[in-house]
Coordinates of C-alpha atoms in Angstrom, one line a residue:
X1197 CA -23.4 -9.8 8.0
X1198 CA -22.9 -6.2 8.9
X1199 CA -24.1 -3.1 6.7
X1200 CA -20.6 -2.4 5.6
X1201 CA -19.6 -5.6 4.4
X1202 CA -22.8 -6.5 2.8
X1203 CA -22.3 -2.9 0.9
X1204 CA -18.7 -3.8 -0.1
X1205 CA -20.2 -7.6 -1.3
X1206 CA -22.6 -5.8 -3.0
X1207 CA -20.7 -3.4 -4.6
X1208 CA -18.3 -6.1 -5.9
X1209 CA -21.1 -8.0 -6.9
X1210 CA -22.1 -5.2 -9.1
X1211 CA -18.5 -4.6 -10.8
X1212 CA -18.6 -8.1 -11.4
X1213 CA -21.4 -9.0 -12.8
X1214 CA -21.1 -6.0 -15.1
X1215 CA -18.0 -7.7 -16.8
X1216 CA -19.1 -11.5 -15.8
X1217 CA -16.1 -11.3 -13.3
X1218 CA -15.8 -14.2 -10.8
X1219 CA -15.1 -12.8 -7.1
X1220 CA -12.5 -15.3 -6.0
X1221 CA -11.6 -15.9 -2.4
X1222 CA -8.0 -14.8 -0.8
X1223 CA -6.1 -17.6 0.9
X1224 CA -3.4 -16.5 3.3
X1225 CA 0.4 -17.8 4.7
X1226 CA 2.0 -16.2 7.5
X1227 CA 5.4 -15.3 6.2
X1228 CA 7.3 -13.4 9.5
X1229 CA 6.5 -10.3 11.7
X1230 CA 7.6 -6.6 10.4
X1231 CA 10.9 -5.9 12.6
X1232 CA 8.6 -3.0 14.2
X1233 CA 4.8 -4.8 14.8
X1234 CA 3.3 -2.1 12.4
X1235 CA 4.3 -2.8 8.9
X1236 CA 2.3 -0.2 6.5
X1237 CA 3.8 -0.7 3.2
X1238 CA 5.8 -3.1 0.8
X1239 CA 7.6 -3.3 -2.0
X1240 CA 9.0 -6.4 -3.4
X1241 CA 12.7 -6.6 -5.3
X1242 CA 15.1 -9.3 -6.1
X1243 CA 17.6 -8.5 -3.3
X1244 CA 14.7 -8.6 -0.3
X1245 CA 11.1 -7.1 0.6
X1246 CA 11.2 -3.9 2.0
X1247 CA 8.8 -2.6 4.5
X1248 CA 7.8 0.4 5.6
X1249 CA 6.9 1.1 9.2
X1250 CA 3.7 3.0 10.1
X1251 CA 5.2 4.5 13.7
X1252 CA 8.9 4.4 13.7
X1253 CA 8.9 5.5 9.6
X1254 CA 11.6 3.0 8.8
X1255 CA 11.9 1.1 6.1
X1256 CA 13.6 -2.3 6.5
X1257 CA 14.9 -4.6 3.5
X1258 CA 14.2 -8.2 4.8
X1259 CA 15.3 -11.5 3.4
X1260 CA 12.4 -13.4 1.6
X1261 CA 12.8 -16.6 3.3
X1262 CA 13.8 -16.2 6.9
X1263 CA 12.4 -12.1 7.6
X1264 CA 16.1 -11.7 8.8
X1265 CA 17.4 -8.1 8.2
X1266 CA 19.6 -6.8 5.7
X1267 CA 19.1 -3.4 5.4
X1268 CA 17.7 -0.8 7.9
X1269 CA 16.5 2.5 6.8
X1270 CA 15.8 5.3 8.9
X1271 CA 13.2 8.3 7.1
X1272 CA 12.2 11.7 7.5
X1273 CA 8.7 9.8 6.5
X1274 CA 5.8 9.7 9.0
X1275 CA 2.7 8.0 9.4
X1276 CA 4.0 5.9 6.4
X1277 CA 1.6 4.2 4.5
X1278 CA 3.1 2.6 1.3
X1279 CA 6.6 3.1 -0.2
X1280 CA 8.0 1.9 -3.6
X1281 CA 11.7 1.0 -4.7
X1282 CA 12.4 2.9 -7.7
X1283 CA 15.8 4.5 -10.0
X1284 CA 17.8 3.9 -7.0
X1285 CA 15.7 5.6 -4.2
X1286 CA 12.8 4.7 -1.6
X1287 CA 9.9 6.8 -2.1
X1288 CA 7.8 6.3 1.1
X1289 CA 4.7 7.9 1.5
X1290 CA 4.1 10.0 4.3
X1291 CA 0.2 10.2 5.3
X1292 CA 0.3 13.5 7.4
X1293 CA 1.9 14.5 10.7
X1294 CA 3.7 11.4 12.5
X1295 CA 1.5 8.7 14.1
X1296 CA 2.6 6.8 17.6
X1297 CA 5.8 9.1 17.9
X1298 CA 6.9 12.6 19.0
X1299 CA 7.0 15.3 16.3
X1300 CA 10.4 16.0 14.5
X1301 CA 11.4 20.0 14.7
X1302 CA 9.4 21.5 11.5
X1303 CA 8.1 18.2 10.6
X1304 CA 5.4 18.4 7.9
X1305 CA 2.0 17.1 8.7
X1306 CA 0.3 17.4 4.7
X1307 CA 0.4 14.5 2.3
X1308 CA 3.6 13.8 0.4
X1309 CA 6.1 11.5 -1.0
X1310 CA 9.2 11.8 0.4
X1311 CA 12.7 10.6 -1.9
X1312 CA 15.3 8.7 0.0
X1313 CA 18.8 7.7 -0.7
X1314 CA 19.0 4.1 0.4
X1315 CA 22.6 3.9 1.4
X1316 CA 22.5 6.8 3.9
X1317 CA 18.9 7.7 4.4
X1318 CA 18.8 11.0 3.2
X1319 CA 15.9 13.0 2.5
X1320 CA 16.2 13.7 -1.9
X1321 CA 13.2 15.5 -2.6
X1322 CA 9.8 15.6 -0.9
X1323 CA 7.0 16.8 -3.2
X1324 CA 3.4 17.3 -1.9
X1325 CA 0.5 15.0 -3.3
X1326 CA -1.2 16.8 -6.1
X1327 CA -4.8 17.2 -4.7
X1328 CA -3.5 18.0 -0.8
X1329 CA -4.8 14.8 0.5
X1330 CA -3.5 11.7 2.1
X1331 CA -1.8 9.0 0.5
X1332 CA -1.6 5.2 1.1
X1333 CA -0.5 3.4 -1.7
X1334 CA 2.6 3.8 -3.7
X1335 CA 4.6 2.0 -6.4
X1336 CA 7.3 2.7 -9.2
X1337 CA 7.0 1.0 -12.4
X1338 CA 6.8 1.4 -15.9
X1339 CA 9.9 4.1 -15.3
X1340 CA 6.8 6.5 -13.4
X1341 CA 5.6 6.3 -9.8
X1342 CA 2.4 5.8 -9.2
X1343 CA 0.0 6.6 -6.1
X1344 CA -3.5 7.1 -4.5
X1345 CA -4.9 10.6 -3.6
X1346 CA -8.2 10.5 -1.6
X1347 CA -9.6 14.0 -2.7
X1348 CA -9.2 13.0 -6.6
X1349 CA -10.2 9.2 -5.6
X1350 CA -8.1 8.2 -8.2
X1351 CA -4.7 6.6 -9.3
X1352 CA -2.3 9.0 -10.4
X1353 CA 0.7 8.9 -12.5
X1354 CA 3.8 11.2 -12.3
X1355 CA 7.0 11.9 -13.7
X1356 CA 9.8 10.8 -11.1
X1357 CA 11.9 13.3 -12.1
X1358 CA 9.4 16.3 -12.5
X1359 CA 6.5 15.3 -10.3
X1360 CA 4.7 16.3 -13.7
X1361 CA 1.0 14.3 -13.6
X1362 CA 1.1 12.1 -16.3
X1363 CA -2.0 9.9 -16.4
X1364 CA -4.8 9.3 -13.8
X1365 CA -7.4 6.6 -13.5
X1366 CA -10.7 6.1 -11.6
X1367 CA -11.5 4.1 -8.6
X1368 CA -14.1 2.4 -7.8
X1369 CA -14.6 2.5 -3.7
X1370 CA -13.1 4.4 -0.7
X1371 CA -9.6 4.2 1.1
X1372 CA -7.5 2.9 -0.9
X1373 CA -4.6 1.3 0.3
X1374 CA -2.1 -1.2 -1.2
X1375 CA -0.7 -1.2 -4.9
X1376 CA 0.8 -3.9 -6.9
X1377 CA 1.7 -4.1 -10.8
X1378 CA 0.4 -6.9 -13.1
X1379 CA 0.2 -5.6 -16.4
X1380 CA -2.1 -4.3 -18.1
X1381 CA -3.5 -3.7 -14.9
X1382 CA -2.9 -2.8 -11.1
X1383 CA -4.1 -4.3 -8.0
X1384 CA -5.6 -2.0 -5.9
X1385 CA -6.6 -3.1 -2.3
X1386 CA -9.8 -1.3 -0.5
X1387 CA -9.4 -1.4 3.0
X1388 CA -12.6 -0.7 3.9
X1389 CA -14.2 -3.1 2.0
X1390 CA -11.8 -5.9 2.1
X1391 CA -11.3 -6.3 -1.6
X1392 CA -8.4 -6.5 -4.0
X1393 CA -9.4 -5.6 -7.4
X1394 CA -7.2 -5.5 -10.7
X1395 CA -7.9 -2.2 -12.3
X1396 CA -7.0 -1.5 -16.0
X1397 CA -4.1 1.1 -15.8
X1398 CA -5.5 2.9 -19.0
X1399 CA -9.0 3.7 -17.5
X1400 CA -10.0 1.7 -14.7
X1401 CA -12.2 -0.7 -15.7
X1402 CA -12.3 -3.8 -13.6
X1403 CA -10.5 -6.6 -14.5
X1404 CA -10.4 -9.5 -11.5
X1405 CA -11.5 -9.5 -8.1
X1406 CA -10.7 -11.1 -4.6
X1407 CA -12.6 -10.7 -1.8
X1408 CA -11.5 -11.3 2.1
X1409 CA -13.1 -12.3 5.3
X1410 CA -13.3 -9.6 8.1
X1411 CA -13.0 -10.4 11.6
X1412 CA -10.8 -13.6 9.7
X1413 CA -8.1 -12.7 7.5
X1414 CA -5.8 -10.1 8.0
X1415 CA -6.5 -6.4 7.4
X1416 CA -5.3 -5.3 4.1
X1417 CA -2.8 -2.4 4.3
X1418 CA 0.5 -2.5 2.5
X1419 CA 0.9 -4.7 -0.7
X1420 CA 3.1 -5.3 -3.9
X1421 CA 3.7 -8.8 -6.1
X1422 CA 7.0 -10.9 -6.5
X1423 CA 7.4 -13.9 -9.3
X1424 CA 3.5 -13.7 -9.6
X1425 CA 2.6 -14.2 -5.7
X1426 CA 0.7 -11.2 -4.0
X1427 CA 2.1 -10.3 -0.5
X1428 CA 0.1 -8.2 2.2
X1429 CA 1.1 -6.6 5.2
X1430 CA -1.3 -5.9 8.3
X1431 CA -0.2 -2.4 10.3
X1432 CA -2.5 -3.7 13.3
X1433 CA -3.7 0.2 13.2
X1434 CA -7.5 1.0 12.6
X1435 CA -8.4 3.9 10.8
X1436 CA -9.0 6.5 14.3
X1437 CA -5.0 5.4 14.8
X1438 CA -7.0 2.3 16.9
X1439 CA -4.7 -0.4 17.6
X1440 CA -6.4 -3.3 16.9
X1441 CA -4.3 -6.1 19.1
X1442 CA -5.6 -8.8 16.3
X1443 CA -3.5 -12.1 15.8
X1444 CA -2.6 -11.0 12.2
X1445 CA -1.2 -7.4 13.1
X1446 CA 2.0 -6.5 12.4
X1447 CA 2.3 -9.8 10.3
X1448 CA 3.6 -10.2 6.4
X1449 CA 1.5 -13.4 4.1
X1450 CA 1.6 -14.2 1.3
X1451 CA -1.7 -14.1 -0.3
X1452 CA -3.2 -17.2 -2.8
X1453 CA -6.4 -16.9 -4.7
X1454 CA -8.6 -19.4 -5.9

């Protein structure tokens, strides 16, 4: 066992045992491949799964079953790392300058959400992350988007129409990356560490826990949950922008715990 994964079994081990949580194992299906090979966000709706890519920044609305196509979406994103279907738009989040790509003219290269009509592709409204960091996860729900901000190391909450913060909450470990809703709490996914943990919305605390394998299961990047099943996506990109060539990049699973 390397030094970083005993640290993040450790650490785990420590959040659990503080609220007699069991650490329970994640159990993968292969579901399709992103249309792209670098799939960096999800968010999962009645109609299909969008995706967000990490290099080409478009997001892609694919059937459930079969991965087929239904919508394509190009972005003024870049370096897309999470995204969220919310009141009608796509709000992708754009991690910095682009990633794999040539620059657009006067593309930005800061951390920010960036508002997207989904019929034409459109830029809305871009609005910068509220501690001028990066960003990985996103999600809309409970009418309010939510997000991860690396300087804070927190969850924040904001208004969708104001950009207003409305609520933070603490985490728990380093790089943050996917986001999912289960009331009263939110999964959180640590790339780093290859854990998933549940997160009370209201402050925090630790509710549940799953741990992966690394070197095994796929490398968690882009996340949400559908009708109670957790779904992952693996960009294949290391942190370094290292393309990691593994036999789970650029795949979408859906994840089981037991």
């Amino acid at each position: 066992m390397n030094r970083r994964l005993f640290l993040s079994t450790a650490i785990a081990a420590g959040l659990s045992a503080k609220g007699r949580i069991p650490i329970r194992t994640a159990r993968f299906t292969k579901l399709f491949r992103s249309p792209d090979g670098h799939p960096n966000a999800l968010a999962a709706t009645p109609e299909g799964l969008w995706v967000g890519e990490q290099v080409t920044d478009i997001a892609y609305l694919l059937d459930w079953k079969t991965g087929e196509i239904l919508k394509r979406v190009p972005t003024e994103s870049s370096n897309t790392s999470g995204l969220a279907y919310g009141g009608g738009y796509l709000w992708m989040g754009a991690n910095g300058g682009p990633l794999g790509r040539f620059a657009r003219p006067a593309e930005p290269t800061y951390g920010r959400i960036v508002k997207v009509d989904v019929e034409t592709g459109r830029t809305v409204g871009v609005y910068r992350i509220p501690d001028e960091g990066g960003v990985h996860g996103v999600l809309y729900a409970d009418d309010a988007l939510w997000f991860t901000c690396f300087k804070w190391n927190c969850i924040t909450k904001v208004d969708p129409e104001t950009f207003q913060v409305l609520h933070k909450f603490p985490l728990h470990l380093t790089r943050p990356h996917g986001l999912a809703w289960d009331p009263p709490g939110m999964w959180v996914g640590y790339s780093n560490d290859y854990l998933y943990m549940k997160q009370d919305v209201k402050d925090g605390r630790v509710l549940d826990i799953i741990g992966m394998k690394k070197g095994v299961d796929p490398d968690p990047h882009g996340m949400d949950m559908y009708q109670g099943k957790m779904y992952i996506c693996d960009a294949g990109i290391a942190p370094g922008a290292v393309v990691t060539n593994s036999p789970t990049a650029g795949y979408i699973f859906r994840l089981d715990a037991e």
